[in-house]
Amino acid sequence: MRWLPAFLSATLFAAGSFAAKKPTGDRFQEFHTKSLSSTPVKLDDSSYKSLTASPRNYSVAVLLTALESRYGCVLCNEFQPEWDLLSRSWIKGDKTGDSRLVFGTLDFADGRDIFMSLNLQTAPVLLFFNPTTGPHAVSSPEPIRYDFTNGPQTAEQVHSWFTRHLPGRPHPPVKRPIDWLKWFTSLTILSGGATAIFVAWPYVLPIIQNRNIWAAGSLIAILLFISGHMFNHIRKVPYVAGDGRGGVSYFAGGFQNQYGMETQLIAAIYGFLSFAIISLAVKVPRIAEPKTQGILVLVWAGALFFMYSFLLSIFRVKNGGYPFSLPPFV
């Protein structure tokens, strides 16, 4: 019977070794069951090693982060809600585990040894482990790292990245919860705006239908653009310039040059000419007194002639070869 103790020791050793190393199917089922109750699975050093150990016939997505305020990781805290949303949406759409993907989170406070073994100096770091066995296995067991160099990422962006690395498997979509506060705020603003329009409409409608207001607005817009306002903004022209003799030049020679003051003067000249024409065509004919009407016709006609003479003199500054002019600006 001396062989009995040795036989029992060997049997117990083999059983312990078998129990210590779980099959990959059992490991996936264990972590998937945890995910159904709370996802992503909160990991520590030992559970991280168990989840990512080879061989494995499932995929693993692990976020290595540092959420405690003492670490000052702003990006970690900004991305964590998106990570939680992505994992919950995925598990909710794949309760049976057909995609064979496990989500996990390893905080620095719970996994210092893992951070040190991976030589991580920053956080967050998202690692994706492909299967090493099974129909979706890859040749390299090394994880794929997600790039956070562009700042905080959304759940939809990370979901697209997972989709590219999980071909031929289900990809449950991200489902964001309804933002009731945003809906309530939008409806309140919309209702308030509609009420304000309804109350103010009787007062606003006459203004909108007023032809004089539309005519004035159109005239201002025309004067603004034909005087070269956009040219000044595009070319960044100076307001005025020196004339080389100690004075100031308000008009630039040539058609490809212009000053800011020149634009304002040209707009004022065209505005005066427009007002004179409108007065002659609209206001003067309504005057009942013939003598007053005749005087105003002469006054406005003289003003037109004088201002048009000044406009021609400016045009000759812009184009020295222009042969025509009118007194008194000859």
PDB file of N, CA, C and O in Angstrom, residues 249-255 257-259 262 317-318:
ATOM      1  N   SER A 249      -3.680 111.767 -49.995  1.00  0.00           N
ATOM      2  CA  SER A 249      -4.367 111.399 -51.233  1.00  0.00           C
ATOM      3  C   SER A 249      -5.562 110.512 -50.894  1.00  0.00           C
ATOM      4  O   SER A 249      -5.410 109.486 -50.235  1.00  0.00           O
ATOM      5  N   TYR A 250      -6.749 110.946 -51.354  1.00  0.00           N
ATOM      6  CA  TYR A 250      -7.975 110.195 -51.071  1.00  0.00           C
ATOM      7  C   TYR A 250      -8.370 109.247 -52.196  1.00  0.00           C
ATOM      8  O   TYR A 250      -9.193 108.351 -51.989  1.00  0.00           O
ATOM      9  N   PHE A 251      -7.794 109.462 -53.404  1.00  0.00           N
ATOM     10  CA  PHE A 251      -8.149 108.647 -54.554  1.00  0.00           C
ATOM     11  C   PHE A 251      -6.878 108.053 -55.147  1.00  0.00           C
ATOM     12  O   PHE A 251      -5.906 108.789 -55.411  1.00  0.00           O
ATOM     13  N   ALA A 252      -6.883 106.741 -55.337  1.00  0.00           N
ATOM     14  CA  ALA A 252      -5.721 106.047 -55.897  1.00  0.00           C
ATOM     15  C   ALA A 252      -5.838 105.991 -57.404  1.00  0.00           C
ATOM     16  O   ALA A 252      -6.917 105.736 -57.953  1.00  0.00           O
ATOM     17  N   GLY A 253      -4.741 106.256 -58.103  1.00  0.00           N
ATOM     18  CA  GLY A 253      -4.744 106.194 -59.554  1.00  0.00           C
ATOM     19  C   GLY A 253      -4.779 104.765 -60.059  1.00  0.00           C
ATOM     20  O   GLY A 253      -4.221 103.858 -59.454  1.00  0.00           O
ATOM     21  N   GLY A 254      -5.452 104.548 -61.175  1.00  0.00           N
ATOM     22  CA  GLY A 254      -5.548 103.214 -61.764  1.00  0.00           C
ATOM     23  C   GLY A 254      -6.779 102.465 -61.309  1.00  0.00           C
ATOM     24  O   GLY A 254      -7.335 102.718 -60.229  1.00  0.00           O
ATOM     25  N   PHE A 255      -7.217 101.534 -62.157  1.00  0.00           N
ATOM     26  CA  PHE A 255      -8.446 100.780 -61.852  1.00  0.00           C
ATOM     27  C   PHE A 255      -8.215  99.649 -60.862  1.00  0.00           C
ATOM     28  O   PHE A 255      -9.165  99.091 -60.335  1.00  0.00           O
ATOM     29  N   ASN A 257      -6.412  99.931 -58.058  1.00  0.00           N
ATOM     30  CA  ASN A 257      -6.047 100.484 -56.755  1.00  0.00           C
ATOM     31  C   ASN A 257      -7.230 101.272 -56.191  1.00  0.00           C
ATOM     32  O   ASN A 257      -8.017 101.866 -56.947  1.00  0.00           O
ATOM     33  N   GLN A 258      -7.283 101.278 -54.852  1.00  0.00           N
ATOM     34  CA  GLN A 258      -8.403 101.967 -54.213  1.00  0.00           C
ATOM     35  C   GLN A 258      -8.094 102.152 -52.730  1.00  0.00           C
ATOM     36  O   GLN A 258      -7.392 101.332 -52.128  1.00  0.00           O
ATOM     37  N   TYR A 259      -8.597 103.240 -52.152  1.00  0.00           N
ATOM     38  CA  TYR A 259      -8.438 103.513 -50.732  1.00  0.00           C
ATOM     39  C   TYR A 259      -9.782 103.360 -50.020  1.00  0.00           C
ATOM     40  O   TYR A 259     -10.849 103.441 -50.656  1.00  0.00           O
ATOM     41  N   GLU A 262     -11.786 106.522 -50.291  1.00  0.00           N
ATOM     42  CA  GLU A 262     -12.310 106.642 -51.655  1.00  0.00           C
ATOM     43  C   GLU A 262     -13.640 105.917 -51.793  1.00  0.00           C
ATOM     44  O   GLU A 262     -14.588 106.434 -52.406  1.00  0.00           O
ATOM     45  N   VAL A 317      -8.993 111.017 -62.583  1.00  0.00           N
ATOM     46  CA  VAL A 317      -7.864 110.645 -61.724  1.00  0.00           C
ATOM     47  C   VAL A 317      -7.585 109.148 -61.842  1.00  0.00           C
ATOM     48  O   VAL A 317      -6.427 108.719 -61.891  1.00  0.00           O
ATOM     49  N   LYS A 318      -8.639 108.361 -61.916  1.00  0.00           N
ATOM     50  CA  LYS A 318      -8.480 106.910 -62.039  1.00  0.00           C
ATOM     51  C   LYS A 318      -7.954 106.523 -63.422  1.00  0.00           C
ATOM     52  O   LYS A 318      -7.213 105.558 -63.558  1.00  0.00           O
TER      53      LYS A 318
END
